[in-house]
PDB file of C-alpha atoms in Angstrom:
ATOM      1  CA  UNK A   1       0.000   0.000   0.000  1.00 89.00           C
ATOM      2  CA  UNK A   2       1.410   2.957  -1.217  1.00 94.00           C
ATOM      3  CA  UNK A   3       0.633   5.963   1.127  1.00 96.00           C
ATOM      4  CA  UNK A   4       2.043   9.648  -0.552  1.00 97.00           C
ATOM      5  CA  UNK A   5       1.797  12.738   1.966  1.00 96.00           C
ATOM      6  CA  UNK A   6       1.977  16.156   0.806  1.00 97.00           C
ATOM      7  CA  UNK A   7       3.366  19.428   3.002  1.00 97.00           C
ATOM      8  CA  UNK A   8       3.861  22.915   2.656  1.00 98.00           C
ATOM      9  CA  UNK A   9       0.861  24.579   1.294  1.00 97.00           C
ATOM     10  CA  UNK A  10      -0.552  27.343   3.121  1.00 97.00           C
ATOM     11  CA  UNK A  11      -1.389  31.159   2.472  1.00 98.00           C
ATOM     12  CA  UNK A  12       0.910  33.637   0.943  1.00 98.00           C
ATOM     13  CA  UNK A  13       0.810  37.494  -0.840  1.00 98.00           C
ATOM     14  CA  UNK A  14       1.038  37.232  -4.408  1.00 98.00           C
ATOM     15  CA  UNK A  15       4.507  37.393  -5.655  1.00 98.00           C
ATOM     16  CA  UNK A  16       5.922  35.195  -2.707  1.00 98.00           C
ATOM     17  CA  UNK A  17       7.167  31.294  -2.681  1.00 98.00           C
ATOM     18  CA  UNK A  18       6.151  28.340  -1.586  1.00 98.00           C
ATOM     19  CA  UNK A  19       7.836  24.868  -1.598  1.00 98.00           C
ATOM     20  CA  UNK A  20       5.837  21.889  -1.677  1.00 98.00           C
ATOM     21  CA  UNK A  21       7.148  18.141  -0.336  1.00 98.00           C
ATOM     22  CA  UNK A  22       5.642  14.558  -0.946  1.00 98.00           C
ATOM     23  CA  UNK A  23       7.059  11.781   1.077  1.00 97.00           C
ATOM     24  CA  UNK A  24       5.698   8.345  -0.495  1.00 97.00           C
ATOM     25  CA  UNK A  25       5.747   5.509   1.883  1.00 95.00           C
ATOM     26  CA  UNK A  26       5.049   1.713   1.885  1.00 95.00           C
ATOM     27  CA  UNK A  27       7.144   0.940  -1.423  1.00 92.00           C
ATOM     28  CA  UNK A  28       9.881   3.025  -3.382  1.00 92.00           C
ATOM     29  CA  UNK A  29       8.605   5.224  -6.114  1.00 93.00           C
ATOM     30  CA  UNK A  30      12.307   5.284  -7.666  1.00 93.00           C
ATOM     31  CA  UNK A  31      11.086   3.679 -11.042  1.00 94.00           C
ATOM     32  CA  UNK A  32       8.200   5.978 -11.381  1.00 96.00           C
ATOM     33  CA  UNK A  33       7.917   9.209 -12.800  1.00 97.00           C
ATOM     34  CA  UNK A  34       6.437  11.951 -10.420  1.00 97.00           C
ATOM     35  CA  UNK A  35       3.855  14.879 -11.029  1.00 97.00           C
ATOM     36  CA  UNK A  36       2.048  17.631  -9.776  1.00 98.00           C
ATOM     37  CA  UNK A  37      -1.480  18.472 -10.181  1.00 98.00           C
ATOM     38  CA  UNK A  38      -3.856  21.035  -9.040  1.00 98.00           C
ATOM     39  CA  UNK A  39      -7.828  21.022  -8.385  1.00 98.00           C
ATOM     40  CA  UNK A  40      -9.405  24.718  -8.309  1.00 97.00           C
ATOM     41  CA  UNK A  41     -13.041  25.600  -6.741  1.00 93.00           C
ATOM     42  CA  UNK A  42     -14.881  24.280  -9.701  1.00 95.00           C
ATOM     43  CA  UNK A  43     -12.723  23.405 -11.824  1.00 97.00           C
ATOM     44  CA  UNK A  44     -10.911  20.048 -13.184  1.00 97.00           C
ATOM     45  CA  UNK A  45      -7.623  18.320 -11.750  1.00 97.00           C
ATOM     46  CA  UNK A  46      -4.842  19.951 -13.900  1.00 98.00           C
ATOM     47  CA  UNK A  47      -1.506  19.400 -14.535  1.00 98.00           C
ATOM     48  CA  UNK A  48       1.143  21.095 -12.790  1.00 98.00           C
ATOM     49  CA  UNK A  49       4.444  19.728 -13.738  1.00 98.00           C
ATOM     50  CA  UNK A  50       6.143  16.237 -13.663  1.00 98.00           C
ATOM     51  CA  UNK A  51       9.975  14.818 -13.313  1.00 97.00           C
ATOM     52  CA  UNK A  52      10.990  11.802 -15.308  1.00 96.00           C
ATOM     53  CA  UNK A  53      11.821   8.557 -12.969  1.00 91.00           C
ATOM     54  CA  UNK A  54      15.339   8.896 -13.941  1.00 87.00           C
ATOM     55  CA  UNK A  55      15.232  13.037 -12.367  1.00 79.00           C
ATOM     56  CA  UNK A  56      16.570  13.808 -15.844  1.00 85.00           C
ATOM     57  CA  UNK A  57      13.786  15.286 -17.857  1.00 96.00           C
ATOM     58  CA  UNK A  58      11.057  17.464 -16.517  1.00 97.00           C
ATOM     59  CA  UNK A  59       7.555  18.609 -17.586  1.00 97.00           C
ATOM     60  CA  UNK A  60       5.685  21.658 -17.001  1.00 98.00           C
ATOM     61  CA  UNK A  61       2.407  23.487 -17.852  1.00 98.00           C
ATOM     62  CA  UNK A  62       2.423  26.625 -19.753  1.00 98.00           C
ATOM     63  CA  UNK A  63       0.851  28.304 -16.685  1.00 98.00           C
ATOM     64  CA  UNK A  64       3.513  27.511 -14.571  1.00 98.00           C
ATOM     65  CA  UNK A  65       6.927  27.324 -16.769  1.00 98.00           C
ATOM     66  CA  UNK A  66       9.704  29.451 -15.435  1.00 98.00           C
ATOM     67  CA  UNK A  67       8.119  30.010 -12.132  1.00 98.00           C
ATOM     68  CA  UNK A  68       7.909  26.201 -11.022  1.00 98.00           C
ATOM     69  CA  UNK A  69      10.328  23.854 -10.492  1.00 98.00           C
ATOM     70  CA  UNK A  70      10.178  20.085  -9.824  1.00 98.00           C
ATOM     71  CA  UNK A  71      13.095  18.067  -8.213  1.00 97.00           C
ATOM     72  CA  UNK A  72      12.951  14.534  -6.176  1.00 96.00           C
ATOM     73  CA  UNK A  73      14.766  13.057  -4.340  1.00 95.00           C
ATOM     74  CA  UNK A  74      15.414   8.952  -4.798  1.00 94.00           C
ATOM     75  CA  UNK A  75      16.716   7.890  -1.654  1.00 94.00           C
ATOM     76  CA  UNK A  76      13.756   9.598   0.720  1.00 95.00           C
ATOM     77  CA  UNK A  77      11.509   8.694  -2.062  1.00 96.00           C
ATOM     78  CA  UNK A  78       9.906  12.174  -2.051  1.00 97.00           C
ATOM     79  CA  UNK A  79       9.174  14.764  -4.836  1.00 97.00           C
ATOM     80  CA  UNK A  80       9.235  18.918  -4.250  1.00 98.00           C
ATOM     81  CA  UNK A  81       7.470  21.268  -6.050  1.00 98.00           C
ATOM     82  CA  UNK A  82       8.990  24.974  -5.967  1.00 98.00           C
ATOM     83  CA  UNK A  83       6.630  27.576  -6.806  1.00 98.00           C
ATOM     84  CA  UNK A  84       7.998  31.161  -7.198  1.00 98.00           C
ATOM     85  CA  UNK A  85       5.929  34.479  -8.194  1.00 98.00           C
ATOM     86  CA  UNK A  86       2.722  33.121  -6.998  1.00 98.00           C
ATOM     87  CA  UNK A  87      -0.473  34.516  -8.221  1.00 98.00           C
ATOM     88  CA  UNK A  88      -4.335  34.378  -7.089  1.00 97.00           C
ATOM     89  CA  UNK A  89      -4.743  32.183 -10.341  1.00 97.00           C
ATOM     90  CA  UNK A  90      -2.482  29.710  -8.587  1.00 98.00           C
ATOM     91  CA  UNK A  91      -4.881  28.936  -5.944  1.00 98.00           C
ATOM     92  CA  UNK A  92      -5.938  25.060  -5.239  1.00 98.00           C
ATOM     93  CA  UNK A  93      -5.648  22.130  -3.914  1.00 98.00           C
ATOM     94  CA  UNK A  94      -2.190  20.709  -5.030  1.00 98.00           C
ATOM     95  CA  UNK A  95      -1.916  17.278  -5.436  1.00 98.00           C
ATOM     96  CA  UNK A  96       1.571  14.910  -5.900  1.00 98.00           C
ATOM     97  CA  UNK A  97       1.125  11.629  -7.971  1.00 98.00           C
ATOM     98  CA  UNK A  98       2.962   8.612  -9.199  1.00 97.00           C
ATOM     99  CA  UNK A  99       3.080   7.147 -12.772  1.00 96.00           C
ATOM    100  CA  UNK A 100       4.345   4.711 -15.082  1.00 94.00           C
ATOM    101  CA  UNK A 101       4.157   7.076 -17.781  1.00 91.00           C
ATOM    102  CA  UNK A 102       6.026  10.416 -18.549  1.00 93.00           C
ATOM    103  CA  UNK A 103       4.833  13.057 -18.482  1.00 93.00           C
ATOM    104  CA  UNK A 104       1.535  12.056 -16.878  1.00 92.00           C
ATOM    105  CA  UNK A 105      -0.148  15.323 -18.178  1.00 93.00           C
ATOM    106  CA  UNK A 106      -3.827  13.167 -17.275  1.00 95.00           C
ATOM    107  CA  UNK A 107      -5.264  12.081 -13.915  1.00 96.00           C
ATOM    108  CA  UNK A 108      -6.035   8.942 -15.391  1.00 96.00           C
ATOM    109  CA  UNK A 109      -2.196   8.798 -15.953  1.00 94.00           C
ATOM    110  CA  UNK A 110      -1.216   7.911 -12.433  1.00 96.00           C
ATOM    111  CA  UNK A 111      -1.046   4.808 -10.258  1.00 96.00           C
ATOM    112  CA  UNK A 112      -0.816   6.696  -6.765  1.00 97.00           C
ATOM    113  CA  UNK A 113      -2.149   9.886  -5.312  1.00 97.00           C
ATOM    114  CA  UNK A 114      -1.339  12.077  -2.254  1.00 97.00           C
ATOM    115  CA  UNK A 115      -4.168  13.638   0.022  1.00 96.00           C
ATOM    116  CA  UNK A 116      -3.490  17.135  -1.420  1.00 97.00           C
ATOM    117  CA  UNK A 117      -2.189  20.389   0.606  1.00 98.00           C
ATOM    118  CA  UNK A 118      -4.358  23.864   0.152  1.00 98.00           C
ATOM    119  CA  UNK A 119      -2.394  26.538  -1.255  1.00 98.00           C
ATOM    120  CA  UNK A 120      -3.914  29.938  -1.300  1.00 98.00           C
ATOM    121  CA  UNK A 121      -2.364  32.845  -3.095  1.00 98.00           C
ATOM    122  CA  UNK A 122      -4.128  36.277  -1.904  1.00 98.00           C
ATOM    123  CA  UNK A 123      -3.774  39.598  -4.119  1.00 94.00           C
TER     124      UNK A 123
END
């Protein structure tokens, strides 16, 4: 059973950073790529950005590019997720996932799924 626990969401003024973490447990993740997704009020689970099993090749939404960066780390089995320049558009529930396919740019994409942290970018 594959348990995946994010951290570090919270509220911050537009502009500032936040720096997400998601510590899998119950079996290593090493062979799988990671991702990032995103659920707004009302809206569908979107992609975020993703890192290739191999923490060679990355992935990221238009929304996000150049103010998001995605890095894991193998031997605690966890993922981060550093988002700079935060706006209110930024705003949801983040989610971390597993997959055997990269980039897993779909929900239906991924094997394993965190609880999701609340990240809340005010103006």
């Amino acid at each position: 059973q594959v348990q995946m626990i994010e951290s570090g969401g919270g509220l911050v003024q537009a502009g500032g950073s936040l720096r997400l973490s998601c510590a899998a447990s119950g079996r290593s993740l090493r062979t799988y790529a990671r991702a990032w997704f995103r659920q707004a009020p009302g809206k569908e689970r979107e992609f975020v950005a993703a890192i290739s099993w191999s923490n060679r090749t990355t992935h990221f939404a238009d929304s996000v590019k150049g103010r998001f960066t995605i890095s894991r780390d193998n031997a605690k089995n966890t993922v981060y997720l550093q988002m700079n320049s935060l706006t209110p558009e930024d705003t949801a529930v983040y989610y971390c996932a597993a997959s055997n396919q990269y980039p897993a740019v779909v929900p239906r994409f991924c094997d394993y799924w965190g609880q999701g942290t609340q990240v809340t970018v005010s103006s």
